[in-house]
Amino acid sequence: MSQIWIENGLFITMDDAQPTFKGHMVVTDDRITYLGTEAPQQLAEGVQKMDGSKLAFLPGLINTHGHAAMSLLRGYSDDQNLQVWLEEKMWPMEGKYVDQDTRAGSALAIVEMLRSGTTSFVDMYDRMDQVALMVEQSGMRGCLTRGVIGLCPADVQDAKLAEAIAFARDWNGKADGRITTMISPHAPYTCPPDYIERFVQAAHDYNLPLHTHMSETITEVEQNVRDYGLRPVEHLDRLGFFSRPALVAHAVHLNDTEIGLLAAKGVSVSHNPVSNLKLASGIARVPELLRAGVTVSLGTDSVASNNNLDLFEEIRFAALLHKGVSGDPTAVPALEALKMGTVYGARAIWQQEDIGSLQEGKKADFIAIDIEQPHFYPKTDIVSHLVYSGSGRDVKHVWVDGRQVVRNGECTLLDEEKIRYEAQASFDRLLQA
Amino acid sequence: MSQIWIENGLFITMDDAQPTFKGHMVVTDDRITYLGTEAPQQLAEGVQKMDGSKLAFLPGLINTHGHAAMSLLRGYSDDQNLQVWLEEKMWPMEGKYVDQDTRAGSALAIVEMLRSGTTSFVDMYDRMDQVALMVEQSGMRGCLTRGVIGLCPADVQDAKLAEAIAFARDWNGKADGRITTMISPHAPYTCPPDYIERFVQAAHDYNLPLHTHMSETITEVEQNVRDYGLRPVEHLDRLGFFSRPALVAHAVHLNDTEIGLLAAKGVSVSHNPVSNLKLASGIARVPELLRAGVTVSLGTDSVASNNNLDLFEEIRFAALLHKGVSGDPTAVPALEALKMGTVYGARAIWQQEDIGSLQEGKKADFIAIDIEQPHFYPKTDIVSHLVYSGSGRDVKHVWVDGRQVVRNGECTLLDEEKIRYEAQASFDRLLQA
């Protein structure tokens, strides 16, 4: 048994019953076993004590949409029209990927995420075995899925679906439960309806949740209406998509009926504000989604459209953007934005019993922020400070499943220098290949 | 004579003739005396050599609108309607300020700005002598002005204007030229027209530029039309405001005629995207302003509406926000956003001959960024990396006027711990007073 006692920390729990307090936390093996203002009793022999007095402790952040391996393409193409970016830049480079590139890109992404306080991430890509291996090694938590584009002959469709199912089945619950899986048709505009129905059936057969891109651009919504006579939410609903636990990414262009349907079906949304701005996709109707009772979580999308994986930025954009757009300075208050990055993120990936808040009995996924910095002074409202002034760079330590994976800003289980070097080597090779 | 030779750095100059290169820079006393790909010749004896191989060098950032002393009010009131925020929260606290509070708040702001790579800032507030003293001590560059609200009896108006003139006259050119001054009626909606005309006359008399808040909210624009029959730009123009060099902050709500008039009169704009979002003021028409040829620079406004002073954030918001709002992913490209934070900032405060870019003969105001971090890999487009992934936390060293004012992330001329302590003490006293 291993035990850590954090003394005199400032705990921002995301648990409404005890939201923020100065006190103590005990972690025993992989779980939080004590949280309170009084010093803990009955500690194990050899308990490791840690001075928390200059730190704020938060649940680890949860990034609910991304493509880690694309980290190799950071800065390769920016400020372009979507079609140029996608067809002339992203797809040709992605077409040249081999397993080593996927590992190199995923490793770079995982280092960046862990250092900036993200402890769980959703990843949708191909060569997912390689991503899963990196998750296993890094100590991070991942909800992984093979994203399938279905605009291909029937035999290729069959093979891709089989691969997606095999990955989801083989890796679910692996790495001491840190890895969970979903299955994913890439998007309604890249998968024919009958193919989507086969994913839905597989989700039932293997008891898996579903993830997809949905209504990211107005163009795809219009195309959906043209091709199928329905907007994407109703279209997916008809295909049975929402009969399973489902997480949809983007959901930028929604009408009121669609928002109501998402709420009624318990569908979660991954809001990706930075990516949606950078690609000029638009601005999601987040205040309306929240008011309707939809679980809205946050995702970075890949660095090719962001270009970083610091979830504090998504939290800040979520808090600021919707005020400016709605004209209402009370839209998406700081605490709500922070919940989107933590407790709502846990709910979006069906892990709210285990992660997303600091509570006795939950998994010990948490981060420590260095608050002795000018931008956190004077000490007033710590939630406001974290949301409006905080950054992933303020994260000093990170624990996942009770294990310290970042210490003093450096990953403990990964060789960061080697990972930077290998990412560069992969990128250079892709450029020349 | 003191001389520094930076070897093998990556220089992002913001000079279109030689925008980015790997090479060398020599600083002699307060000026850049060499920049080039070849190693410099004819160096002074005792030249200090610095290895730049893991750093990127940029001109120091320029923050063209703020109220430093309000740093004491960070997190004191967020997510409120504007009137509650201003009348119930900000004004009562500001009313209790004494000199010591202004010094404490300004010092906290200066520490935060310097550490995050801002080397020059515009400050509009009262008790400006106290701000100037802190600028002098910190080694920073400041363009300072006493902002005057004119909704008061004539004798108070007279006294305030006299104070504003005295400050501007006494401090202009002080601190080895690091301090420059302007005069500032606070805003068209807080100063009667005849009072604004007296500022314009004073600006002529003392050869000073003018700064004011303008068209931040739709309410004040409507009020201007109601009270004076004109929108704010035409109103200020009639009062002679643009017969002097002028910088206007916010400029959110402009019609095409107003944009044309600002361009024709050579008026510069300080765009404050985060503050405008947070207070739900709206989103400035930056692409249109840039297209019209207006100099658009960036400001944080005070931390009470931001809540931080990291200009990298304003740069990123400027690059992202206008893409999403306009639907054009090529709106405000990364390089243009970085120019807004550097070379356009210098132009906005009439110091383009001396600062804003790295060029031989210019003042040595520059910053060094630690680029050996995961979010700057792979090495592709450094401007894109800085704009879309960079942060003030990545700044390692800062020089102003050839003097190193930040070394390894810590201010060299200021006692940061004392400044944090005094800011807290001031805030606690204001709360209880």
XYZ file of C-alpha atoms in Angstrom, chain B residues 20-350:
331
model
C 13.155 35.522 -39.294
C 16.677 34.158 -39.356
C 19.136 32.120 -37.376
C 22.135 34.200 -36.466
C 23.600 36.819 -34.196
C 22.713 40.061 -32.482
C 24.943 42.566 -30.767
C 23.628 45.135 -28.317
C 25.833 48.055 -27.407
C 24.584 50.021 -24.412
C 20.901 50.703 -25.138
C 20.827 49.962 -28.891
C 20.997 47.039 -31.303
C 24.255 47.543 -33.217
C 24.430 44.339 -35.239
C 21.986 41.768 -36.573
C 22.972 39.133 -39.104
C 23.532 35.530 -40.059
C 27.332 35.901 -39.887
C 29.188 36.219 -36.604
C 29.871 39.868 -35.770
C 33.293 41.512 -36.240
C 34.908 44.231 -34.159
C 33.459 43.560 -30.763
C 34.270 45.550 -27.666
C 36.659 44.147 -25.118
C 34.771 42.403 -22.350
C 31.742 41.736 -24.574
C 29.323 39.493 -22.741
C 28.523 36.374 -24.810
C 25.225 34.584 -24.559
C 24.265 31.244 -26.096
C 21.003 31.821 -27.973
C 20.734 28.358 -29.521
C 17.698 27.193 -27.528
C 15.923 30.537 -27.597
C 13.815 32.610 -29.945
C 14.267 36.374 -29.775
C 11.464 38.817 -30.408
C 10.987 42.542 -29.970
C 9.435 43.257 -26.584
C 5.648 43.270 -26.634
C 3.735 46.551 -26.414
C 0.518 46.802 -24.433
C -1.327 49.883 -25.646
C -4.139 50.173 -23.117
C -4.434 49.450 -19.425
C -4.852 50.595 -15.883
C -2.018 48.980 -13.959
C -3.058 50.013 -10.475
C -6.321 48.095 -10.863
C -4.314 44.868 -10.566
C -5.347 44.918 -6.917
C -8.904 44.179 -8.060
C -8.125 40.953 -9.940
C -10.889 38.450 -9.253
C -12.772 40.847 -7.000
C -15.767 40.979 -9.329
C -16.362 38.759 -12.344
C -19.259 37.577 -14.426
C -21.404 40.569 -13.482
C -23.452 42.978 -15.497
C -21.405 46.050 -16.418
C -23.250 48.471 -14.151
C -23.031 46.201 -11.099
C -19.361 45.576 -11.833
C -18.561 49.257 -12.255
C -20.835 51.019 -9.809
C -21.106 48.487 -6.977
C -17.684 46.911 -7.198
C -14.965 48.882 -9.016
C -15.756 52.507 -8.160
C -16.239 52.000 -4.382
C -12.921 50.136 -4.150
C -11.073 52.609 -6.370
C -12.450 55.447 -4.261
C -10.546 54.072 -1.281
C -7.145 54.010 -3.003
C -4.274 55.965 -1.468
C -0.836 56.432 -3.040
C 0.491 53.245 -1.523
C -2.291 51.212 -3.202
C -1.529 52.717 -6.600
C 2.133 51.855 -6.144
C 1.304 48.325 -4.973
C -1.110 47.658 -7.842
C 1.211 49.130 -10.454
C 4.162 47.148 -9.156
C 2.163 43.910 -9.352
C 1.120 44.753 -12.922
C 4.657 45.632 -13.967
C 6.028 42.362 -12.591
C 3.346 40.423 -14.451
C 3.931 42.340 -17.697
C 7.714 42.127 -17.651
C 7.742 38.402 -16.852
C 5.350 37.746 -19.734
C 7.419 39.701 -22.253
C 5.792 43.131 -22.344
C 8.469 45.811 -22.381
C 6.294 48.905 -23.039
C 2.849 49.716 -21.749
C 0.294 52.461 -21.973
C -1.248 53.370 -18.648
C -4.206 55.637 -18.015
C -5.220 56.195 -14.393
C -4.882 58.730 -11.590
C -2.064 59.235 -9.037
C 0.154 58.788 -12.074
C 3.248 60.027 -10.247
C 3.134 56.785 -8.310
C 2.891 54.728 -11.497
C 5.770 56.680 -13.029
C 7.952 56.017 -9.984
C 7.352 52.288 -10.380
C 8.140 52.438 -14.109
C 11.374 54.262 -13.339
C 12.383 51.674 -10.770
C 11.399 48.594 -12.794
C 13.412 49.390 -15.916
C 10.255 49.113 -18.037
C 9.092 51.549 -20.713
C 5.790 53.366 -20.141
C 3.590 55.759 -22.069
C 1.636 57.291 -19.215
C -1.388 59.530 -18.929
C -3.712 60.848 -16.272
C -7.223 59.809 -17.373
C -9.746 62.461 -16.448
C -13.472 62.024 -15.900
C -15.078 65.404 -16.409
C -18.526 64.934 -14.867
C -17.763 67.341 -12.044
C -17.961 71.067 -11.127
C -15.868 73.541 -13.103
C -13.279 74.070 -10.383
C -12.714 70.316 -10.098
C -12.473 70.100 -13.886
C -9.834 72.839 -13.823
C -7.840 71.122 -11.129
C -7.927 67.742 -12.869
C -6.860 69.173 -16.201
C -4.045 71.091 -14.539
C -2.940 67.906 -12.800
C -3.028 65.955 -16.082
C -0.951 68.626 -17.822
C 1.526 68.895 -14.961
C 2.048 65.148 -14.914
C 2.488 64.956 -18.691
C 4.913 67.885 -18.720
C 6.964 66.834 -15.718
C 7.473 63.203 -16.663
C 7.802 63.308 -20.439
C 11.225 61.940 -21.394
C 12.134 60.950 -17.841
C 13.864 57.692 -16.825
C 16.392 58.014 -19.670
C 13.516 58.544 -22.077
C 11.694 55.356 -21.037
C 8.735 57.414 -19.864
C 6.653 59.331 -22.378
C 3.309 60.963 -21.707
C -0.056 61.783 -23.256
C -3.131 63.608 -22.022
C -6.501 61.928 -21.781
C -10.073 62.881 -21.350
C -11.445 59.539 -20.113
C -14.146 59.149 -22.788
C -16.674 61.161 -24.802
C -19.442 59.951 -22.494
C -17.614 61.034 -19.329
C -16.346 64.419 -20.525
C -18.479 67.312 -21.850
C -17.473 68.542 -25.332
C -16.041 71.855 -24.153
C -13.904 70.037 -21.630
C -12.559 67.708 -24.319
C -11.675 70.781 -26.371
C -9.516 72.032 -23.514
C -7.536 68.749 -23.627
C -7.083 69.177 -27.356
C -5.813 72.732 -26.794
C -3.445 71.526 -24.089
C -2.157 68.789 -26.401
C -1.315 71.506 -28.926
C 0.199 73.791 -26.307
C 2.455 71.155 -24.826
C 3.020 69.119 -27.999
C 1.486 65.956 -26.534
C -0.537 63.132 -28.063
C -4.050 62.231 -26.927
C -5.527 58.988 -25.647
C -9.121 58.139 -24.779
C -11.679 55.348 -24.473
C -14.027 55.312 -27.459
C -17.060 53.317 -28.588
C -16.499 50.447 -26.173
C -20.216 49.681 -25.785
C -23.244 50.146 -27.982
C -24.907 52.035 -25.120
C -22.322 54.803 -25.126
C -22.536 55.139 -28.921
C -26.319 55.508 -28.712
C -25.958 58.007 -25.891
C -23.488 60.028 -27.940
C -25.931 60.180 -30.830
C -28.733 61.161 -28.456
C -26.727 63.837 -26.627
C -24.683 65.308 -29.476
C -26.337 64.117 -32.682
C -23.162 62.347 -33.770
C -21.467 59.012 -33.334
C -18.265 59.188 -31.236
C -15.705 59.280 -34.067
C -17.329 62.225 -35.818
C -17.965 63.873 -32.442
C -14.288 63.677 -31.458
C -13.266 64.821 -34.914
C -15.451 67.942 -34.595
C -13.797 68.675 -31.263
C -10.383 68.630 -32.963
C -9.270 65.460 -31.211
C -7.729 64.006 -34.349
C -5.781 67.153 -35.153
C -3.267 65.725 -32.669
C -1.641 62.274 -32.756
C -4.343 60.135 -31.145
C -4.760 56.615 -29.797
C -8.272 55.363 -29.041
C -8.958 52.304 -26.907
C -11.611 49.676 -27.741
C -13.306 51.114 -30.881
C -15.687 48.156 -30.847
C -18.759 49.731 -32.391
C -17.793 51.502 -35.613
C -19.592 51.966 -38.897
C -17.804 52.139 -42.243
C -17.745 55.937 -42.231
C -16.061 55.970 -38.838
C -13.457 53.416 -39.961
C -12.717 55.599 -42.989
C -12.372 58.687 -40.819
C -9.984 56.977 -38.389
C -7.861 55.863 -41.348
C -7.882 59.290 -42.954
C -6.868 61.008 -39.742
C -4.125 58.500 -38.888
C -5.765 57.562 -35.596
C -4.458 54.365 -33.978
C -6.670 51.824 -32.248
C -5.917 49.756 -29.183
C -7.885 46.550 -29.670
C -8.685 44.852 -26.349
C -10.286 41.551 -27.377
C -10.334 39.783 -24.017
C -11.747 42.719 -22.085
C -14.380 43.309 -24.751
C -15.468 39.672 -24.531
C -15.421 39.504 -20.745
C -17.530 42.632 -20.300
C -19.709 41.496 -23.222
C -19.033 44.780 -25.003
C -18.821 43.122 -28.395
C -16.202 42.278 -31.005
C -14.271 45.020 -32.802
C -14.182 45.060 -36.606
C -10.469 44.389 -36.767
C -10.214 42.924 -40.284
C -12.030 45.975 -41.663
C -9.820 48.354 -39.656
C -6.671 46.656 -40.929
C -7.953 46.684 -44.495
C -8.676 50.397 -44.203
C -5.069 50.977 -43.158
C -5.720 51.828 -39.522
C -2.872 50.953 -37.127
C -4.397 48.327 -34.825
C -2.415 47.541 -31.692
C -3.314 45.415 -28.669
C -4.170 46.178 -25.078
C -5.137 44.069 -22.109
C -7.200 46.732 -20.385
C -7.026 46.229 -16.613
C -6.999 42.832 -14.924
C -10.422 43.630 -13.511
C -11.800 42.873 -16.974
C -9.314 40.377 -18.368
C -7.958 39.098 -15.764
C -4.320 38.938 -16.738
C -1.709 41.034 -18.484
C -0.172 38.406 -20.764
C -0.095 40.085 -24.182
C 0.473 36.725 -25.887
C -3.180 36.057 -25.064
C -4.364 39.209 -26.779
C -2.249 38.261 -29.790
C -3.836 34.798 -29.884
C -7.361 36.150 -29.428
C -6.740 38.688 -32.191
C -5.660 35.876 -34.522
C -8.495 33.477 -33.630
C -11.540 35.554 -32.809
C -11.911 37.388 -36.091
C -11.619 34.165 -38.091
C -14.518 32.623 -36.217
C -16.679 35.729 -36.336
C -16.075 36.536 -40.012
C -16.177 32.938 -41.237
C -12.861 33.562 -43.019
C -9.948 31.387 -41.800
C -7.486 33.750 -43.478
C -8.656 36.782 -41.460
C -5.866 38.195 -39.240
C -3.057 35.723 -40.031
C -0.552 34.836 -37.323
C 2.113 37.280 -38.503
C -0.384 40.143 -38.593
C -1.461 39.364 -35.011
C 2.155 39.316 -33.854
C 2.729 42.660 -35.564
C -0.247 44.066 -33.665
C 1.557 43.158 -30.438
C 4.917 44.595 -31.543
C 5.541 46.850 -34.521
C 1.991 48.197 -34.767
C 2.075 48.796 -31.019
C 5.192 50.912 -31.462
C 3.479 52.885 -34.215
C 0.386 53.353 -32.030
C 2.488 55.139 -29.414
C 4.611 57.034 -31.987
